[in-house]
Coordinates of C-alpha atoms and ligand atoms in Angstrom, one line a residue:
Chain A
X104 CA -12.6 -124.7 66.4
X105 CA -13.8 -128.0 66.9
X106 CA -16.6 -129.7 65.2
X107 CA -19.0 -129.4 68.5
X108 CA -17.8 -126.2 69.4
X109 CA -21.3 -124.0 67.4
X110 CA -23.2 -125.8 70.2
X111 CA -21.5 -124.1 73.1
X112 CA -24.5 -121.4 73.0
X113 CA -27.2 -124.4 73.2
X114 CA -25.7 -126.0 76.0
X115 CA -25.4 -123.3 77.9
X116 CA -28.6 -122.8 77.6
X117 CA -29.9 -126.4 78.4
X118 CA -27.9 -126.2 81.4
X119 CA -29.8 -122.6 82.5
X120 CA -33.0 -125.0 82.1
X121 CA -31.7 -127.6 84.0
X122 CA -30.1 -125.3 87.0
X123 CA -34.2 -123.9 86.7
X124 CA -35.9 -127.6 86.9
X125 CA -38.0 -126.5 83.9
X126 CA -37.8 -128.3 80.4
X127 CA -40.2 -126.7 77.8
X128 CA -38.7 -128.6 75.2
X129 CA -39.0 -131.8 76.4
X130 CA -42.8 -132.2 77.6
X131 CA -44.3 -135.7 77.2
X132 CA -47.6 -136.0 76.3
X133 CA -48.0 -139.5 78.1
X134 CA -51.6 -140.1 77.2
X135 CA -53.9 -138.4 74.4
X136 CA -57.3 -138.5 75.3
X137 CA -58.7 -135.9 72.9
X138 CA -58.2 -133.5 70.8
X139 CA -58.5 -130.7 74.2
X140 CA -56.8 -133.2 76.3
X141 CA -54.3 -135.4 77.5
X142 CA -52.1 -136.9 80.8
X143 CA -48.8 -134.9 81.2
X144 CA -47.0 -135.6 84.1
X145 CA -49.3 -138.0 85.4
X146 CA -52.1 -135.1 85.1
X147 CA -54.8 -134.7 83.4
X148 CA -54.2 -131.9 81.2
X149 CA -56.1 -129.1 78.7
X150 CA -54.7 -129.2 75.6
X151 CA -54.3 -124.8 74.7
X152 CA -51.3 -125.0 72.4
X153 CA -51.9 -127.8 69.8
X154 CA -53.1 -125.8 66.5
X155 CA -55.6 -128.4 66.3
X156 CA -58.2 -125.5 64.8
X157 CA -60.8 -127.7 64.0
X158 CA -60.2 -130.6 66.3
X159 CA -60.5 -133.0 63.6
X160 CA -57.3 -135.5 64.8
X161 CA -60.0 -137.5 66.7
X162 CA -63.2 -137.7 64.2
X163 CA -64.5 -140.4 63.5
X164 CA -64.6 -139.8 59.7
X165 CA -61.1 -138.7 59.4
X166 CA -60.5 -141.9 61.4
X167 CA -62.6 -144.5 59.0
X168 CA -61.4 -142.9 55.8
X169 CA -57.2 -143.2 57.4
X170 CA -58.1 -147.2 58.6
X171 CA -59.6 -147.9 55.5
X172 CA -56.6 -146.0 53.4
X173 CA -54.1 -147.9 55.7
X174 CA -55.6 -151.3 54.8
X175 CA -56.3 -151.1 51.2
X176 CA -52.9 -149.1 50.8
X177 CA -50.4 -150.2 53.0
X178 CA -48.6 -148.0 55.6
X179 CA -46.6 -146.2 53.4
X180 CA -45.0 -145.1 49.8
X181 CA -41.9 -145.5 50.5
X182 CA -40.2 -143.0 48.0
X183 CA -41.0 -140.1 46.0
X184 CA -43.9 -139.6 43.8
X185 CA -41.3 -138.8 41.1
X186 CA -39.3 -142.0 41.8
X187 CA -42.1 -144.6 43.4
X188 CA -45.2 -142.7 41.2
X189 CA -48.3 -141.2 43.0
X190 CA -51.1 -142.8 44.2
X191 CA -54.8 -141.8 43.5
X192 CA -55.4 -140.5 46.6
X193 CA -52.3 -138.0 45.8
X194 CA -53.3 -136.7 42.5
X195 CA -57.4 -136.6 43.8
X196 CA -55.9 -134.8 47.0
X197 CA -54.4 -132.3 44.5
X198 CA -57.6 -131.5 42.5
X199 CA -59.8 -132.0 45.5
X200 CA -57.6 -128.7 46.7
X201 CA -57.7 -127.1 43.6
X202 CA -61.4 -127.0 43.2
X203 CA -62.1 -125.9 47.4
X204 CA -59.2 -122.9 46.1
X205 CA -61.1 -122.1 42.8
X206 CA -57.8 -122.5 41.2
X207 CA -55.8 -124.1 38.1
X208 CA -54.2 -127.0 40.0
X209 CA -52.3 -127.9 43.5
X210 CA -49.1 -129.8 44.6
X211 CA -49.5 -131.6 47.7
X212 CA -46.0 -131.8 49.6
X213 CA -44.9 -133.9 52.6
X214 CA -45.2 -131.3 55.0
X215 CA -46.1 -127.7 55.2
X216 CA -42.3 -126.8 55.8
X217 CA -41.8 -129.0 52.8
X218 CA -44.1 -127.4 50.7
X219 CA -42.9 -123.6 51.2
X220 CA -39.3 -125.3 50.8
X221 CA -40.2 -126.5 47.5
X222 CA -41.9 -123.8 46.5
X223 CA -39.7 -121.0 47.2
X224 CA -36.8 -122.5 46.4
X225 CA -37.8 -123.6 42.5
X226 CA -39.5 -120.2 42.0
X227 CA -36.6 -117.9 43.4
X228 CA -32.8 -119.1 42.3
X229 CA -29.7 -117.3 41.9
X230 CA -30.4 -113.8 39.9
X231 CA -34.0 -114.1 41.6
X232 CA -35.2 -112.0 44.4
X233 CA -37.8 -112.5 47.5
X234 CA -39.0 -110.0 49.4
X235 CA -40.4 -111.1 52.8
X236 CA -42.1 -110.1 55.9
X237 CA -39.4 -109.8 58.4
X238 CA -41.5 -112.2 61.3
X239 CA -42.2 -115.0 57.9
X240 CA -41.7 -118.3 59.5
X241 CA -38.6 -120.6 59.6
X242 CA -39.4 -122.5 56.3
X243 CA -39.7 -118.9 54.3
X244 CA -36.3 -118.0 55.5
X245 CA -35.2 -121.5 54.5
X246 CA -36.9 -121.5 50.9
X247 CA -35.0 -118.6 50.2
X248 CA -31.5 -120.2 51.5
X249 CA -32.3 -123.4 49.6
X250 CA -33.3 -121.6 46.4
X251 CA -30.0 -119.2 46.5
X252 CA -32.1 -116.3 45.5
X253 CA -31.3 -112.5 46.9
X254 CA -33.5 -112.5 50.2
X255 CA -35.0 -109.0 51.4
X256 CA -36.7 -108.7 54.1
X257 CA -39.3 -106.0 55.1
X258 CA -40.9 -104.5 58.5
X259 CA -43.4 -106.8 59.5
X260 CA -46.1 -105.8 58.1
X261 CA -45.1 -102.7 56.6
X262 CA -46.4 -102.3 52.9
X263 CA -45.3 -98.9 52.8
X264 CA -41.6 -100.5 53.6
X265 CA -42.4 -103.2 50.7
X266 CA -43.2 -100.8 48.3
X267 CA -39.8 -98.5 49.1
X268 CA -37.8 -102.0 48.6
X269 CA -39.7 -102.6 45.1
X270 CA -38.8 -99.3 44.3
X271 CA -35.3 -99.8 45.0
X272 CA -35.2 -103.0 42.9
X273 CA -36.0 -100.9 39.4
X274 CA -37.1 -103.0 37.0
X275 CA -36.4 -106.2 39.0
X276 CA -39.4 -105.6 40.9
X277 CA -41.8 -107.2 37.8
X278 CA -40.1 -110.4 38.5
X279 CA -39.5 -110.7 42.6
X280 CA -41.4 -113.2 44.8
X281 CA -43.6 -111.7 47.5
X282 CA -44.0 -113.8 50.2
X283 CA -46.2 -113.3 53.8
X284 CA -48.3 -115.0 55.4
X285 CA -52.4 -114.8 56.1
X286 CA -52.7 -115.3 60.3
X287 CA -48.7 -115.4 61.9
X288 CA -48.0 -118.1 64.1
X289 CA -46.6 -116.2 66.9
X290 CA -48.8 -113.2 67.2
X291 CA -52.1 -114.5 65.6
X292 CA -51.8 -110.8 63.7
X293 CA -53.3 -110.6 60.2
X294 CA -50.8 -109.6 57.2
X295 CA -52.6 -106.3 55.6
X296 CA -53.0 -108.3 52.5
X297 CA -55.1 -105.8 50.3
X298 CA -52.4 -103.1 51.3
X299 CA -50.2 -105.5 49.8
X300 CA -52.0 -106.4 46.8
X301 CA -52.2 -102.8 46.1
X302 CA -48.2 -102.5 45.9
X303 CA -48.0 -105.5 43.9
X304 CA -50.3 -104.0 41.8
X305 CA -48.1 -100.6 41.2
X306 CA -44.3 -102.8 40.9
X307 CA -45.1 -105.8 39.6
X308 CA -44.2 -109.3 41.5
X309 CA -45.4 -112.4 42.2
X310 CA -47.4 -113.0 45.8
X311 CA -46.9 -115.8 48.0
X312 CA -49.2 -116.3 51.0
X313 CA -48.7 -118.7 53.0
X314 CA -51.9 -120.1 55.4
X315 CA -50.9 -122.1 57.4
X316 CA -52.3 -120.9 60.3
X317 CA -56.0 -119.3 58.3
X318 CA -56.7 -122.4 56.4
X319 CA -60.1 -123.8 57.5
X320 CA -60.0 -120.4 60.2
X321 CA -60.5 -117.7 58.0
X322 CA -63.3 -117.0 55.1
X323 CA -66.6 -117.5 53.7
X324 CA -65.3 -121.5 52.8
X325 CA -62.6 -121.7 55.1
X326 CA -59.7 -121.0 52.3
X327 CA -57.8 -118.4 54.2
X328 CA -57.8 -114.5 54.9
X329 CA -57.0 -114.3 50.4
X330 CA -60.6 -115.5 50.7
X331 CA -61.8 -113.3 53.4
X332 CA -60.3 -110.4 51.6
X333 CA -61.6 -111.2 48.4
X334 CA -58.3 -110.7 46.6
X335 CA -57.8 -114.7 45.2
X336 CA -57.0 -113.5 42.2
X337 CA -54.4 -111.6 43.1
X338 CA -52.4 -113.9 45.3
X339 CA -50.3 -116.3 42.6
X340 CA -49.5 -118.9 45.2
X341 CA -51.5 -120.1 48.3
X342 CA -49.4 -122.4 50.4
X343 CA -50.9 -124.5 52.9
X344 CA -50.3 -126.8 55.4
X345 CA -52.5 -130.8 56.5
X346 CA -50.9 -130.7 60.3
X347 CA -53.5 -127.7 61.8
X348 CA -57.0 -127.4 60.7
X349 CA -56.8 -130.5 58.9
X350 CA -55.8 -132.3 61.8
X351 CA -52.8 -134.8 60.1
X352 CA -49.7 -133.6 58.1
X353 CA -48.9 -132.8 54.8
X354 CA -48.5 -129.3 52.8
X355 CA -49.6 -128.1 49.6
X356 CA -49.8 -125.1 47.2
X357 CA -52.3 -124.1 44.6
X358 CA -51.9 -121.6 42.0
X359 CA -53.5 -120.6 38.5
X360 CA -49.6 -120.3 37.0
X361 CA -49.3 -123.2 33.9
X362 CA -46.2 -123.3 34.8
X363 CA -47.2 -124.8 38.6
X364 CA -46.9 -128.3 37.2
X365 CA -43.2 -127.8 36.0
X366 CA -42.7 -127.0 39.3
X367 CA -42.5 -131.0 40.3
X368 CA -39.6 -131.7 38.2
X369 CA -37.2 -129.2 39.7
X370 CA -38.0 -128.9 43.2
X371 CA -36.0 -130.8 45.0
X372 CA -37.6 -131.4 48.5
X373 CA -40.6 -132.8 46.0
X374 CA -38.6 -135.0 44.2
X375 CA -36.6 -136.3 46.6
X376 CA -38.5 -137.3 49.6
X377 CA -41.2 -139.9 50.3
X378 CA -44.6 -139.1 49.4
X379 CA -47.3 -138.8 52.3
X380 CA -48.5 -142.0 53.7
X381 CA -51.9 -143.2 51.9
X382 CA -53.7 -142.9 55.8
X383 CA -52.4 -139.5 55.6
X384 CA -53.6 -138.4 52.6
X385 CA -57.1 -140.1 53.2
X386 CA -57.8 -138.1 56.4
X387 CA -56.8 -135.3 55.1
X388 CA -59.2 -135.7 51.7
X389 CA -61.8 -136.6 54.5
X390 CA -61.3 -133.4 56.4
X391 CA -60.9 -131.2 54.0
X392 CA -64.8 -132.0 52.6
X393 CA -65.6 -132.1 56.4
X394 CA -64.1 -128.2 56.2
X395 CA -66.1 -127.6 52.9
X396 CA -69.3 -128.9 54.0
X397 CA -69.8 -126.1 57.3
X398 CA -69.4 -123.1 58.8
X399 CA -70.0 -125.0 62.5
X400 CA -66.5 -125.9 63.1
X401 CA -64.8 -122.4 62.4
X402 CA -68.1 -120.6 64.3
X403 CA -67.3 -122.6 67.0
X404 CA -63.7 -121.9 66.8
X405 CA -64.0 -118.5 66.9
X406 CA -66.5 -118.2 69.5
X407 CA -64.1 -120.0 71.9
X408 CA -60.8 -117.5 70.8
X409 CA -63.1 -114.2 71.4
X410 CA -64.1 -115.7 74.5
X411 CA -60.4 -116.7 75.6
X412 CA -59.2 -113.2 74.5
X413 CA -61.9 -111.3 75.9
X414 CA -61.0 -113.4 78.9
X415 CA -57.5 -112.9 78.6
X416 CA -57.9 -109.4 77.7
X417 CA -59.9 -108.8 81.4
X418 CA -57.6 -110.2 83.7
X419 CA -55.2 -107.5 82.3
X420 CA -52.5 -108.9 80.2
X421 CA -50.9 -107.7 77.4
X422 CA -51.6 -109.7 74.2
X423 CA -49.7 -109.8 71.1
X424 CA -52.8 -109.3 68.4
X425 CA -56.6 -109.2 68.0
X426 CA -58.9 -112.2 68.4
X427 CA -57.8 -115.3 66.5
X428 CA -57.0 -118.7 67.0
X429 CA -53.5 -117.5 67.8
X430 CA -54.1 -116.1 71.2
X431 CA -50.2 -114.8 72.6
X432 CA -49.8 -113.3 75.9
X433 CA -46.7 -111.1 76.0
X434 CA -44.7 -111.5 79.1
X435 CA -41.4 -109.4 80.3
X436 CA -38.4 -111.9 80.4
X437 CA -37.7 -114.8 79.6
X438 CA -37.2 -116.8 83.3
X439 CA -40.4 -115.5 84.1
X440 CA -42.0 -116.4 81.0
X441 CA -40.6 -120.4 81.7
X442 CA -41.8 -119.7 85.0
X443 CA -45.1 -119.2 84.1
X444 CA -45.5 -121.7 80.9
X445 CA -44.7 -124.1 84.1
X446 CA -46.9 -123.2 86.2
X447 CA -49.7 -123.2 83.9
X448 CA -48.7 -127.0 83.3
X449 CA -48.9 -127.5 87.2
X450 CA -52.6 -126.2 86.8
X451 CA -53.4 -128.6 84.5
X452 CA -53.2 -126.6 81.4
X453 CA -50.4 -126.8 78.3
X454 CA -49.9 -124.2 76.0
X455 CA -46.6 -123.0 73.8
X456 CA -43.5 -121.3 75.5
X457 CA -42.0 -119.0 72.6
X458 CA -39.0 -117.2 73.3
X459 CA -36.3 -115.2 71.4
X460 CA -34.8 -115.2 68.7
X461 CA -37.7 -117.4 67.6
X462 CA -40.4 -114.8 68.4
X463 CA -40.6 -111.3 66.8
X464 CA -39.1 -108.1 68.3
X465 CA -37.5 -110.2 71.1
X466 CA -39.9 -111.0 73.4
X467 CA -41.0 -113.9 75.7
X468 CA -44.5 -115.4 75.0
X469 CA -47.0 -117.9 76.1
X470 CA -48.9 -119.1 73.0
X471 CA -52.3 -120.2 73.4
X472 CA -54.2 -121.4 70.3
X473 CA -57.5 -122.7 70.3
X474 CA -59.9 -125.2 69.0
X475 CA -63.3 -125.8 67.6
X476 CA -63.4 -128.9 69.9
X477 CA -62.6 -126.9 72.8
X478 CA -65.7 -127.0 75.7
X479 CA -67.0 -122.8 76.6
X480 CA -66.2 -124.8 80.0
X481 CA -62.1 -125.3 78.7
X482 CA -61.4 -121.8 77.6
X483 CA -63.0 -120.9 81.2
X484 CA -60.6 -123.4 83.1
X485 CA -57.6 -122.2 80.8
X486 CA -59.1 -118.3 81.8
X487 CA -59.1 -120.1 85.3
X488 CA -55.3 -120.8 85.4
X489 CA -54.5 -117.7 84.1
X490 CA -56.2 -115.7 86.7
X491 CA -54.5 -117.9 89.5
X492 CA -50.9 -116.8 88.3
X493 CA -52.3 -113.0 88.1
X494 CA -52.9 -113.3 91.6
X495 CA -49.7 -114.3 92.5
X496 CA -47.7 -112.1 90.2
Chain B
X188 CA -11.7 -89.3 49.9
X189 CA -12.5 -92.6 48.7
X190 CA -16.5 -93.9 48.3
X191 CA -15.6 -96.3 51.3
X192 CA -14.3 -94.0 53.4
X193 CA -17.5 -91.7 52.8
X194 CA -19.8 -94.4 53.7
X195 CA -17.8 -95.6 56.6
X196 CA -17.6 -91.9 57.6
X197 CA -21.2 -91.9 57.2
X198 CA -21.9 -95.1 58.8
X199 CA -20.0 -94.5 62.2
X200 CA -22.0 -91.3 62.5
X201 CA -24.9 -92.9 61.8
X202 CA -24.0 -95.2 64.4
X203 CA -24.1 -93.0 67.3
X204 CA -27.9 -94.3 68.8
X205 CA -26.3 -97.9 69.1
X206 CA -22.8 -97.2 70.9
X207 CA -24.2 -96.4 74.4
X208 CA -20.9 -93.8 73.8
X209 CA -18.1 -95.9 73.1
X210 CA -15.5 -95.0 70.1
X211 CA -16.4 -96.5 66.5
X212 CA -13.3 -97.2 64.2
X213 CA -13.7 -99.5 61.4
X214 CA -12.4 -102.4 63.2
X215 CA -15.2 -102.7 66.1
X216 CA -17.2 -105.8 66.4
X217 CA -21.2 -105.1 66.1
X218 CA -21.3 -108.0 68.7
X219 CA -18.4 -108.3 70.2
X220 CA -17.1 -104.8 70.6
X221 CA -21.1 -102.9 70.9
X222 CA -23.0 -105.9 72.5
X223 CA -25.7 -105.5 69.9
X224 CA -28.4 -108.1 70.6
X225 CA -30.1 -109.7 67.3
X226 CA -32.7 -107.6 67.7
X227 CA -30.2 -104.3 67.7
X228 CA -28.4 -105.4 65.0
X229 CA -31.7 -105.2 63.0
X230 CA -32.8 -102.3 64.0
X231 CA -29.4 -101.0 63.0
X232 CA -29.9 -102.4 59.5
X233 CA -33.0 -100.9 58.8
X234 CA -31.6 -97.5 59.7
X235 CA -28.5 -97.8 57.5
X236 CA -31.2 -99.2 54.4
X237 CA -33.2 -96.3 55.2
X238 CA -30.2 -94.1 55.2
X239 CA -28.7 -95.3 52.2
X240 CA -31.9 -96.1 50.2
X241 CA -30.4 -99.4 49.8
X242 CA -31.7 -103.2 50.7
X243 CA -29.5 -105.2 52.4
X244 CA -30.0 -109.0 51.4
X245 CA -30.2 -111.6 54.3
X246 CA -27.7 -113.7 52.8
X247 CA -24.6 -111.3 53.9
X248 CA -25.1 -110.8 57.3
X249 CA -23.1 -113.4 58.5
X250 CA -20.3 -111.8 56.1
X251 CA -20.6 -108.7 58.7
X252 CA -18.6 -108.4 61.7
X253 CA -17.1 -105.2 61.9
X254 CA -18.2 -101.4 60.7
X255 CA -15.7 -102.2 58.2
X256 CA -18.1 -105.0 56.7
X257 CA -21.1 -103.2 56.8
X258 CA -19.5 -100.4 54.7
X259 CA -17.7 -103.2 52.0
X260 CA -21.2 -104.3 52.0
X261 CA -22.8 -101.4 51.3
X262 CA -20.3 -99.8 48.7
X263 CA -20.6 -103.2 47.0
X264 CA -24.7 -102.9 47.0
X265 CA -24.6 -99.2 45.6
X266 CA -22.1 -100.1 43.0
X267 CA -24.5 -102.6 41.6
X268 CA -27.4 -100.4 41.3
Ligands
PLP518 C1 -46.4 -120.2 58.7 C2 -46.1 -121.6 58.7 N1 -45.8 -122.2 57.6 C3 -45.5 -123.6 57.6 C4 -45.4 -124.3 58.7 C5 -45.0 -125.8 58.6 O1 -46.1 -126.6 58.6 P1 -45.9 -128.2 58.8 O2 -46.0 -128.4 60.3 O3 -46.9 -128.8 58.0 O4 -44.5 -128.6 58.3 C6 -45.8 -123.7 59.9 C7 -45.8 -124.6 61.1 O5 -45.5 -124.3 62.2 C8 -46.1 -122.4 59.9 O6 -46.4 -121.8 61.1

């Protein structure tokens, strides 16, 4: 078997897009105008699949506090914090988040996927076990592979199928990692996160949620559905992520554990890769007390996903959750799923193609998500498109 | 009977719902022999953890080709617990 031969599958499967004149994965955003819009394809085009929550990649604060950062810093650190040392804005970054999370102290990683890398994979090691939803994102699964600790997986979820697998682990259970998420990216569902609670409370455990995709969207102050919920002291870790509400890139976790700072010097995707670039870190210090200081932003953004569901929801399709930022319409195959991701982008509007294996239960989905800087106006054009295709369906 | 051969017994009649008819011996290919899709081959594995009260880490799957496998792989996982 030669060296190429594990990419037989892909090609195939480029060449099925290519014989279809469709290319999902290869969409050029040849202009950004906004955070709602751009020219793709020479057309002016809504932005609907971005997980720009907030719409904060184009304010003008985030923007001053980055140029400033960029010119008093330089454009980059150009190593590790371990190897190179961190810079203020690192270390403030980390207490900033601490404080917003009401908790002990934060690491800030390089990215999100970074940061549950890290994470998981210096918690849970060989001997260890993690329990995880079964529809946990790609850097979960990869956390646990890293980390070489026993990986179980449970029905998305499914506390009831948690609790039988703590039950099966005996007295292993006091010591396993937990780990779901707060909104999931595909579905925009909810994890039932005081069900889980409650089943940590009975076996013992350590939980891991990971909001991504409910930071700055969910809660009183914007930290996620823990928040919402009112169970922050139950959750042990809250991972996070810079590139969706906060509009740049970068990923972090907070915890009350003394042991979160020991964390640094064994996790290896800490130690050894660069640091987040000082404009980076600025804008995201900047949005984050632009997320702290109002409700406006994730009113605003939740106005416009009821009003794109409920708009959704009338022209008869099937979607994959409640409201949420995370609006999925679940379509039958996967040709006419590419079918219609492309015509959408014909009518002027881009949103996510999702197709098996990377989406749950198998099925073909056209992501929407939503933004606080989207126009009532937007969501009704993107409502628009939709309704064109019904028609024709 | 050995513990194996009670669990691949076992296994290959629990099978039944996922062979569209076709004859299980030890040897046959989840994939290549029953066409299970990923999806299948999940709900499969929930139904023999369910069955055997057992969890199956992630980490062996791609260990498991055949029936054969799945019952090594569960022998092994109730001898450790
Ligand atoms: C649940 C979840 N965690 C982590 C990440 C990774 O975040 P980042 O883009 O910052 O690497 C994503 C992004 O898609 C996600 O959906």
């Amino acid at each position: 078997m030669g060296l190429f031969t594990k990419f037989d599958g892909l090609a195939a499967g480029r060449a099925e897009l290519g014989a279809l004149g469709i290319d999902p994965f290869a969409v050029k955003i040849e202009k950004i105008i906004s955070p709602t819009e751009g020219i793709i394809h020479g057309r002016h085009t809504i932005l609907a699949g971005t997980n720009n929550y907030l719409g904060l990649t184009f304010n003008p604060e985030c923007i001053a506090s980055a140029r400033l950062a960029l010119e008093n810093e330089g454009t980059g650190t150009t190593g590790s914090r371990m190897a190179n040392g961190s810079y203020s804005g690192h270390r403030n970054l980390e207490k900033e988040l601490a404080a917003f999370y009401g908790k002990r102290d934060a690491i800030v990683f390089s990215t999100g996927y970074v940061a549950n890398l890290g994470m998981i994979s210096t918690l849970a090691g060989p001997g260890d076990v993690v329990l995880l939803d079964a529809d946990c994102h790609a850097c979960i699964y990869d956390g646990c592979r890293l980390g070489g600790a026993e990986t179980i997986r449970f029905r998305h979820n499914d506390a009831e199928d948690l609790a039988k697998r703590l039950r099966r682990l005996g007295s292993r259970a006091a010591e396993a990692l937990i780990v779901v998420e707060g909104i999931y990216s595909m579905l925009g569902d909810r994890a039932p996160l005081k069900e889980i609670v409650a089943v940590k409370r009975e076996f013992g455990g350590y939980l891991m949620v990971d909001e991504a995709h409910s930071f700055g969207v969910l809660g009183e102050r914007g930290c996620g559905l823990v928040e919402e919920l009112g169970i922050m002291d139950d959750v042990d870790f809250i991972v996070g992520t810079f590139s969706k509400s906060l509009g740049c890139a970068g990923g972090f976790c907070v915890s009350n554990m003394p042991e979160l700072d020991l964390i640094r010097y064994a996790s290896r995707p800490y130690i050894f890769t660069a640091s987040p670039a000082p404009a980076t870190i600025a804008s995201a210090r900047q949005a984050l007390r632009i997320l702290e200081s109002g409700k406006d932003l994730r009113q605003k953004l939740h106005d416009n996903a009821a009003r794109l569901h409920a708009g959704l929801a009338a022209l008869g399709y099937t979607l994959g959750g409640p409201p949420s930022p995370v609006v999925a319409v679940v379509l039958e195959g996967k040709v006419e799923a590419l079918q219609f991701w492309d015509s959408l982008l014909k009518l002027g509007v881009y949103v996510n193609l999702m197709l098996p294996p990377a989406t749950p239960n198998g099925v073909s989905l056209i992501r929407c998500s939503v933004s606080a800087a989207h126009t009532s106006e937007q969501i009704d054009a993107v409502c628009a498109a939709f309704a064109k295709l019904r028609t024709k369906a | 009977m050995t513990e194996y051969d009670r669990i691949l017994a076992d296994l290959i009649k629990g099978l039944a719902p996922f062979t569209n008819g076709k004859t299980v011996t030890e040897n046959t290919e989840l994939v290549g022999d029953l066409d299970l899709d990923s999806l299948k081959i999940m709900e499969l594995l929930l139904f023999v953890e369910d069955s055997f009260d057992i969890s199956i880490p992630v980490s062996i799957l791609p260990d498991v080709k055949t029936v054969g496998d799945l019952a090594k792989q569960v022998e092994k996982i109730l001898g450790n617990a």
